[in-house]
Amino acid sequence: MESESFADTEVPFWRKRRYHVVLMVFFGLVNLLTLRVTLSVAIVQMIQKTNVTLEDGTVVEEQEFDWDSTTVGYILSSYFYGYITTQILGGLLASRFGPHLVFGIGIGSNAVLVLLIPVATKANVAFLITIRVLQGVIGGVTYPSILGIWSQWAPVYERAFMGNVAYTGNYVGLIAAMALSGLMTVAWGWESVFYVFGVVGCIWYIAWVFVVRANAESDPFIKEAEKKYIISSIGERSKHKNIKHPWKDILLSPAVWAVSVANFVSMFGTFMLLTELPLFLNDTMDFELNTTGILAAIPYIVGIVFLFIAGYSADWVQVKGYLRTGQVRRYWNCVSCLVEMVFMILTTVATTPALTITYISLAVGASTFSFAGYLANALDLAPTHASVIHGITNSFGTLAGILAPMITGYIVTDKKVEQYHIVFYITAGIYLFGAVFYWFFCRGNLQPWAKIDLAEKEAKKTTVQ
């Protein structure tokens, strides 16, 4: 239990610097998601065929970019070709140079690249894919660095709450990308979404540099009571500058593999909907682009509500002593997978657009409980190595980002609803596998290989010598 001698209850909620950090991470993720997924909405107009009447009265179909479904699949998944290459590197960079620096630069650089997408797209599809791959390379360092930020700022019994509040930015970013991109594309053309969100991302980076510090000890604006409270909970980890990671133990740990599988399963469902939902609504329900964007955003609005419930409830049952950490991680993650599986299957038998959106929305809502499961699990297993572990496990999640659009591109060749249903069945099966695997191999305690302090290692070496 955390030390009560350093309670920071006298510090007003709005003055607590750890919550300022949470807010900035939240807005960072909003930007990161808009920068990543606006193409999923804009591409609907980019490949849409329109009837054009020539001067002689002949009506012909025109298409700005003549890409088939396989090409679209490669374009939508190309971000993850680069993203997968820097997951482990992101954790290492966060450990070496500071997670707050890595996170900020990752998003700021992404914003600059997004500003180049319209020019690259009009030049050549290869240039577009290249920009998306570079986006992925730079964006890949961001999520591993978040756990590094929490290891410096999040008290033990606030991890799930702080993490889930910040991760709400994922859903707000998706909502903004889905809803606003559709409206902007119809009003100002598809190029506008990249210019608008790119500029907003650059502005966020400037604010990040001025607001966020590496840890509580180095923050000149933090109140002494809050500083002592944070340090009493997490310890002074910032002193360990040269962390040596037990690579063999990490890679052979069943608990780490459980997180890796859970990450893949969760991300497969997320990326499948993320990249394909606008196309699914447009292809099978004949919605206009501006309506498609708004409808595609509804599941993520539901997700925000569930995300707060998931994070608060996970911390609450631990504080009250009802469940141990490992039990929370297991129950929240596995139940999430099973509920998502059920709603994916129900989506295939939905008879109306309203039912389809309802089932998908409930599936997305259920997915948020996994964030209090596998996503916080690395901090339980090895706080000092959390960024690297997240980099490893998120590499598996990134594979899902590559596979989901490609699989859909190969299956959905005629834009028939039955073809999309096959994709939903595959996703449901993956959810079931993830629930079973994580149930048996999940752990919620500090692992033996993570208990060896660097100073103890150095002391042993000195004694031997």
C-alpha positions as a printed Julia matrix, in Angstrom:
465×3 Matrix{Float64}:
   0.0     0.0     0.0
   1.25    3.5    -0.77
   2.72    5.59    2.02
   0.12    7.83    3.64
   2.75   10.23    5.03
   3.08   12.01    1.71
  -0.58   12.5     0.79
  -1.1    15.39   -1.61
  -4.75   15.96   -0.82
  -4.12   19.62   -0.01
  -3.01   20.25   -3.61
  -6.03   21.22   -5.76
  -6.85   18.72   -8.5
  -6.2    21.26  -11.26
  -2.76   22.13   -9.82
  -1.42   18.58   -9.77
   1.32   18.35  -12.33
   0.87   14.64  -12.99
  -2.59   15.41  -14.3
  -1.15   18.15  -16.52
   1.11   15.45  -17.96
  -1.92   13.18  -18.46
  -3.74   15.99  -20.27
  -0.81   16.64  -22.59
  -0.41   12.92  -23.36
  -4.16   12.86  -24.05
  -3.88   15.67  -26.6
  -0.76   14.08  -28.03
  -2.65   10.88  -28.73
  -5.54   12.87  -30.21
  -3.07   14.32  -32.68
  -1.29   11.04  -33.34
  -4.54    9.26  -34.2
  -5.83   12.02  -36.45
  -2.48   12.08  -38.25
  -2.65    8.31  -38.71
  -6.25    7.62  -39.73
  -7.49   10.62  -41.72
  -6.35    8.78  -44.84
  -8.88    6.02  -44.06
 -11.7     8.54  -44.57
 -10.14   10.7   -47.27
  -9.35    7.66  -49.42
 -13.08    7.06  -49.88
 -13.3    10.24  -51.97
  -9.87    9.76  -53.51
 -10.95    6.49  -55.2
 -14.66    7.3   -55.62
 -16.04    7.09  -59.12
 -18.18   10.05  -60.18
 -20.32   10.61  -63.27
 -19.08   13.48  -65.44
 -21.01   14.87  -68.43
 -18.81   15.8   -71.38
 -19.51   18.68  -73.78
 -21.17   16.33  -76.26
 -23.56   15.08  -73.58
 -21.78   11.78  -73.0
 -21.71   10.64  -69.37
 -18.49    8.98  -68.27
 -17.1     7.77  -64.93
 -14.03    9.51  -63.56
 -11.81    8.49  -60.68
  -9.03   10.72  -59.34
  -6.91    7.74  -58.29
  -7.51    4.43  -60.06
  -6.5     2.08  -57.22
  -7.93   -1.42  -56.86
  -8.81   -2.98  -53.48
  -5.4    -4.64  -53.12
  -3.58   -1.34  -53.68
  -5.85    0.37  -51.17
  -5.04   -2.38  -48.68
  -1.32   -1.79  -49.13
  -1.72    1.96  -48.77
  -3.76    1.69  -45.58
  -1.37   -0.82  -44.04
   1.86    0.9   -45.16
   1.99    3.01  -41.99
   2.58   -0.16  -40.02
   5.47   -1.33  -42.22
   7.49    1.44  -40.63
   5.72    1.36  -37.29
   6.83   -2.19  -36.52
  10.52   -1.37  -37.04
  10.82    1.09  -34.16
   8.79   -0.47  -31.35
  11.75   -1.89  -29.46
  13.93    1.03  -30.52
  11.31    3.38  -29.06
  11.61    1.68  -25.68
  15.4     1.87  -25.8
  15.39    5.53  -26.82
  12.9     6.32  -24.06
  15.15    4.63  -21.49
  18.24    6.39  -22.79
  17.13    9.93  -23.62
  13.88   10.34  -21.69
  10.39    9.15  -22.68
   8.94   12.68  -22.69
  11.43   13.76  -25.37
  10.84   10.68  -27.53
   7.05   11.0   -27.29
   7.06   14.68  -28.24
   9.45   14.35  -31.17
   7.56   11.31  -32.49
   4.3    13.2   -32.79
   5.81   16.52  -33.91
   7.71   14.84  -36.75
   4.59   12.93  -37.76
   2.71   16.2   -38.13
   5.35   17.55  -40.53
   5.16   14.39  -42.67
   1.36   14.58  -42.88
   1.66   18.05  -44.41
   3.57   16.41  -47.3
   0.94   13.74  -48.09
  -1.11   15.72  -50.68
   2.0    16.5   -52.75
   3.3    12.93  -52.44
  -0.06   11.42  -53.42
  -0.38   13.49  -56.59
   3.18   12.65  -57.59
   3.02    8.86  -57.32
   1.44    6.15  -55.19
   4.94    4.98  -54.28
   5.68    8.39  -52.77
   2.48    8.21  -50.73
   3.43    4.79  -49.39
   6.93    6.07  -48.61
   5.55    8.97  -46.56
   3.23    6.61  -44.71
   6.08    4.23  -43.96
   8.17    7.13  -42.6
   5.19    8.19  -40.5
   5.13    4.71  -39.05
   8.87    4.68  -38.37
   8.65    7.91  -36.38
   5.25    7.14  -34.83
   6.48    3.75  -33.64
   8.49    5.27  -30.81
   5.51    7.01  -29.19
   3.54    4.27  -27.44
   6.55    2.54  -25.82
   7.59    5.91  -24.43
   4.2     6.43  -22.75
   4.87    3.66  -20.25
   8.19    5.33  -19.55
   6.31    8.55  -18.78
   3.96    6.71  -16.41
   6.92    5.03  -14.67
   8.1     8.52  -13.72
   4.76   10.2   -13.03
   2.04    7.65  -12.12
   1.58    6.52   -8.48
   0.99    2.78   -8.27
  -2.75    2.89   -7.6
  -3.4     5.55  -10.23
  -1.8     3.72  -13.16
  -4.96    2.37  -14.75
  -6.88    5.62  -14.18
  -4.15    7.94  -15.49
  -3.44    5.61  -18.39
  -7.06    5.22  -19.42
  -7.75    8.96  -19.19
  -4.78    9.62  -21.45
  -5.68    6.77  -23.8
  -9.08    8.39  -24.24
  -7.12   10.55  -26.65
  -7.04    7.57  -29.0
 -10.82    7.64  -29.24
 -11.16   11.4   -29.39
  -8.58   11.36  -32.17
 -10.54    8.68  -34.0
 -13.77   10.61  -33.59
 -12.14   13.79  -34.89
 -10.55   11.92  -37.78
 -13.71   10.05  -38.77
 -16.26   12.84  -38.31
 -14.3    15.96  -39.25
 -12.37   14.36  -42.1
 -15.59   13.42  -43.86
 -17.0    16.92  -43.49
 -13.77   18.65  -44.52
 -13.29   16.35  -47.48
 -16.76   17.15  -48.84
 -16.45   20.89  -48.15
 -12.81   21.62  -49.07
 -11.43   18.53  -50.78
  -9.46   15.57  -49.44
  -6.21   17.56  -49.23
  -7.61   19.8   -46.5
  -7.65   17.1   -43.82
  -3.91   16.63  -44.02
  -3.14   20.34  -43.9
  -5.47   21.05  -40.97
  -4.43   18.13  -38.77
  -0.76   18.58  -39.67
  -0.75   22.18  -38.46
  -2.61   21.27  -35.26
   0.0    18.58  -34.55
   2.83   21.1   -34.91
   1.12   23.46  -32.45
   0.73   20.64  -29.92
   4.44   19.84  -30.07
   5.37   23.43  -29.21
   3.05   23.29  -26.18
   4.49   19.91  -25.11
   8.04   21.29  -25.0
   6.99   24.1   -22.67
   4.67   22.13  -20.36
   6.1    18.63  -19.74
   9.24   17.69  -17.78
  10.99   14.32  -17.43
   9.79   13.58  -13.88
   8.5    15.09  -10.66
  11.99   15.84   -9.33
  12.92   18.0   -12.33
   9.6    19.88  -12.59
   9.99   23.47  -11.29
   6.22   24.0   -11.06
   5.25   20.98   -8.96
   4.12   21.37   -5.35
   6.36   19.74   -2.75
   3.5    17.63   -1.38
   2.77   16.12   -4.79
   6.45   15.52   -5.48
   6.88   13.59   -2.22
   3.69   11.65   -2.84
   4.82   10.5    -6.3
   8.33    9.6    -5.14
   7.01    7.68   -2.12
   4.89    5.57   -4.47
   7.18    4.86   -7.42
  10.65    5.54   -5.96
  13.38    7.68   -7.45
  13.79    5.71  -10.67
  15.16    8.67  -12.54
  18.55    8.03  -10.93
  19.04    4.89  -13.01
  20.3     6.41  -16.24
  22.04    3.37  -17.72
  19.48    0.62  -17.44
  20.61   -2.87  -18.41
  17.7    -4.89  -19.73
  17.6    -8.67  -19.09
  16.82   -9.49  -22.71
  16.83  -13.27  -22.38
  14.5   -13.24  -19.39
  12.16  -10.77  -21.07
  11.97  -12.68  -24.34
  11.42  -16.06  -22.65
   8.89  -14.81  -20.1
   5.41  -16.39  -20.52
   3.93  -13.27  -18.9
   5.51  -11.07  -21.6
   4.24  -13.42  -24.29
   0.76  -13.15  -22.8
   0.91   -9.37  -23.15
   2.24   -9.75  -26.71
  -0.64  -11.99  -27.77
  -3.17   -9.73  -26.07
  -1.7    -6.72  -27.86
  -1.95   -8.46  -31.24
  -5.54   -9.53  -30.64
  -6.67   -6.12  -29.43
  -4.92   -4.28  -32.24
  -6.21   -6.61  -34.95
  -9.78   -5.71  -34.07
  -8.93   -2.04  -33.63
  -7.02   -1.67  -36.89
  -9.55   -3.72  -38.84
 -12.31   -1.31  -37.85
 -10.04    1.71  -38.02
  -9.03    1.21  -41.63
 -12.08   -0.6   -43.0
 -15.16    0.78  -41.22
 -15.54    3.85  -43.47
 -15.2     1.65  -46.56
 -17.61   -0.94  -45.09
 -20.28    1.69  -44.45
 -19.78    3.26  -47.85
 -19.65   -0.02  -49.8
 -22.47   -1.94  -48.12
 -24.88    0.74  -46.93
 -24.49    3.41  -49.62
 -23.95    6.27  -47.17
 -22.57    9.59  -48.43
 -19.01   10.39  -47.36
 -19.94   13.03  -44.77
 -22.47   10.63  -43.21
 -19.99    7.74  -43.35
 -17.44    9.71  -41.33
 -19.96   10.6   -38.63
 -21.31    7.04  -38.38
 -17.78    5.63  -38.22
 -17.1     7.94  -35.26
 -20.04    6.69  -33.15
 -18.3     3.51  -31.86
 -15.43    5.6   -30.53
 -17.77    7.99  -28.72
 -19.14    4.92  -26.93
 -15.55    3.81  -26.33
 -14.74    7.0   -24.41
 -17.54    6.34  -21.9
 -16.45    2.75  -21.38
 -12.79    3.73  -21.11
 -13.38    5.82  -17.98
 -15.46    3.03  -16.44
 -12.78    0.45  -17.22
  -9.91    2.47  -15.75
 -11.71    3.61  -12.61
 -13.16    0.18  -11.83
  -9.78   -1.54  -12.29
  -8.11    0.76   -9.75
 -11.11    0.71   -7.37
 -11.28   -3.08   -6.94
  -7.56   -3.13   -6.17
  -7.68   -0.29   -3.66
 -10.64   -1.94   -1.9
  -8.8    -5.27   -1.85
 -11.48   -7.13   -3.77
  -9.08   -8.36   -6.46
  -5.34   -8.66   -6.81
  -3.52   -6.95   -9.67
  -3.11  -10.16  -11.66
  -6.8   -10.96  -11.33
  -7.79   -7.5   -12.57
  -5.52   -7.79  -15.58
  -6.86  -11.29  -16.41
 -10.58  -10.58  -15.9
 -10.64   -7.2   -17.6
  -8.71   -8.4   -20.65
 -10.3   -11.81  -21.18
 -13.89  -10.69  -20.66
 -13.19   -7.83  -23.05
 -12.06  -10.27  -25.76
 -15.05  -12.56  -25.3
 -17.58   -9.73  -25.43
 -15.92   -8.32  -28.55
 -16.1   -11.77  -30.14
 -19.84  -11.97  -29.49
 -20.57   -8.55  -31.0
 -18.39   -9.21  -34.04
 -20.5   -12.32  -34.75
 -23.74  -10.42  -34.12
 -22.62   -7.78  -36.64
 -22.74  -10.42  -39.37
 -26.43  -11.1   -38.72
 -27.51   -7.49  -38.21
 -30.49   -6.67  -40.4
 -30.36   -2.87  -40.29
 -27.66   -0.17  -40.35
 -28.71    0.86  -36.83
 -28.09   -2.64  -35.47
 -24.75   -2.83  -37.27
 -23.52    0.42  -35.73
 -24.88   -0.65  -32.31
 -23.02   -3.97  -32.32
 -19.78   -2.41  -33.55
 -20.11    0.34  -30.93
 -20.56   -2.18  -28.12
 -17.57   -4.16  -29.4
 -15.41   -1.03  -29.31
 -16.76   -0.2   -25.84
 -15.83   -3.66  -24.58
 -12.34   -3.33  -26.05
 -11.52   -0.47  -23.66
 -11.48   -2.87  -20.71
  -8.42   -4.55  -22.21
  -6.52   -1.28  -21.72
  -6.75   -1.84  -17.95
  -5.65   -5.41  -18.67
  -2.72   -6.03  -20.96
  -1.8    -2.39  -21.61
  -0.94   -1.68  -17.95
   0.56   -5.14  -17.41
   4.16   -4.28  -18.35
   4.38   -1.89  -15.39
   3.32   -4.73  -13.07
   5.88   -7.14  -14.47
   8.93   -4.85  -14.57
   8.51   -1.07  -14.09
  12.15   -0.31  -14.95
  11.91   -2.2   -18.23
   8.31   -1.28  -19.06
   9.14    0.83  -22.13
  11.19   -1.95  -23.72
   8.59   -4.61  -22.88
   5.9    -2.46  -24.41
   8.06   -2.0   -27.5
   8.39   -5.78  -27.87
   4.72   -6.52  -27.26
   3.53   -3.63  -29.4
   5.55   -5.06  -32.29
   3.07   -7.94  -32.3
   0.22   -5.43  -32.22
   1.76   -3.7   -35.2
   1.72   -6.96  -37.15
  -2.04   -6.79  -36.73
  -2.01   -3.32  -38.25
  -0.25   -4.72  -41.31
  -2.33   -7.87  -41.63
  -5.83   -6.48  -41.0
  -6.03   -4.15  -44.05
  -4.19   -6.65  -46.27
  -6.48   -9.53  -45.34
  -9.52   -7.34  -45.92
  -8.1    -6.15  -49.23
  -7.7    -9.74  -50.48
 -11.1   -10.92  -49.21
 -13.25   -7.88  -50.05
 -12.73   -7.74  -53.79
 -16.31   -7.09  -54.92
 -17.42   -4.88  -52.01
 -20.1    -7.41  -51.03
 -21.41   -7.51  -47.49
 -20.78  -11.28  -47.32
 -17.09  -10.65  -47.92
 -16.94   -8.18  -45.02
 -18.69  -10.78  -42.86
 -15.83  -13.22  -43.49
 -13.45  -10.59  -42.09
 -15.66  -10.2   -39.0
 -15.66  -13.98  -38.44
 -11.87  -14.09  -38.65
 -11.67  -11.24  -36.12
 -14.06  -13.05  -33.75
 -11.89  -16.18  -33.88
  -8.78  -14.14  -33.05
 -10.56  -12.65  -30.03
 -11.36  -16.13  -28.73
  -7.77  -17.28  -29.08
  -6.52  -14.17  -27.27
  -8.87  -14.67  -24.32
  -7.75  -18.27  -23.79
  -4.02  -17.57  -24.12
  -4.0   -14.54  -21.83
  -6.09  -16.32  -19.19
  -3.48  -19.04  -18.68
  -0.26  -17.03  -18.97
  -1.1   -13.61  -17.5
   0.78  -12.51  -14.36
   0.29   -9.36  -12.31
   3.29   -9.38   -9.99
   6.87   -8.12  -10.24
   8.83  -10.82  -12.06
  11.93  -12.37  -10.43
  14.2   -11.19  -13.24
  12.97   -7.61  -12.72
  13.87   -7.5    -9.03
  17.6    -7.35   -9.59
  18.59   -3.73   -9.22
  21.35   -2.32  -11.42
  23.28   -1.23   -8.34
  23.15   -4.77   -6.96
  24.47   -6.12  -10.25
  27.34   -3.65  -10.23
  28.09   -4.51   -6.6
  28.26   -8.22   -7.46
  30.63   -7.5   -10.34
  32.86   -5.42   -8.08
  32.93   -8.2    -5.45
  33.91  -10.81   -8.03
  36.66   -8.63   -9.41
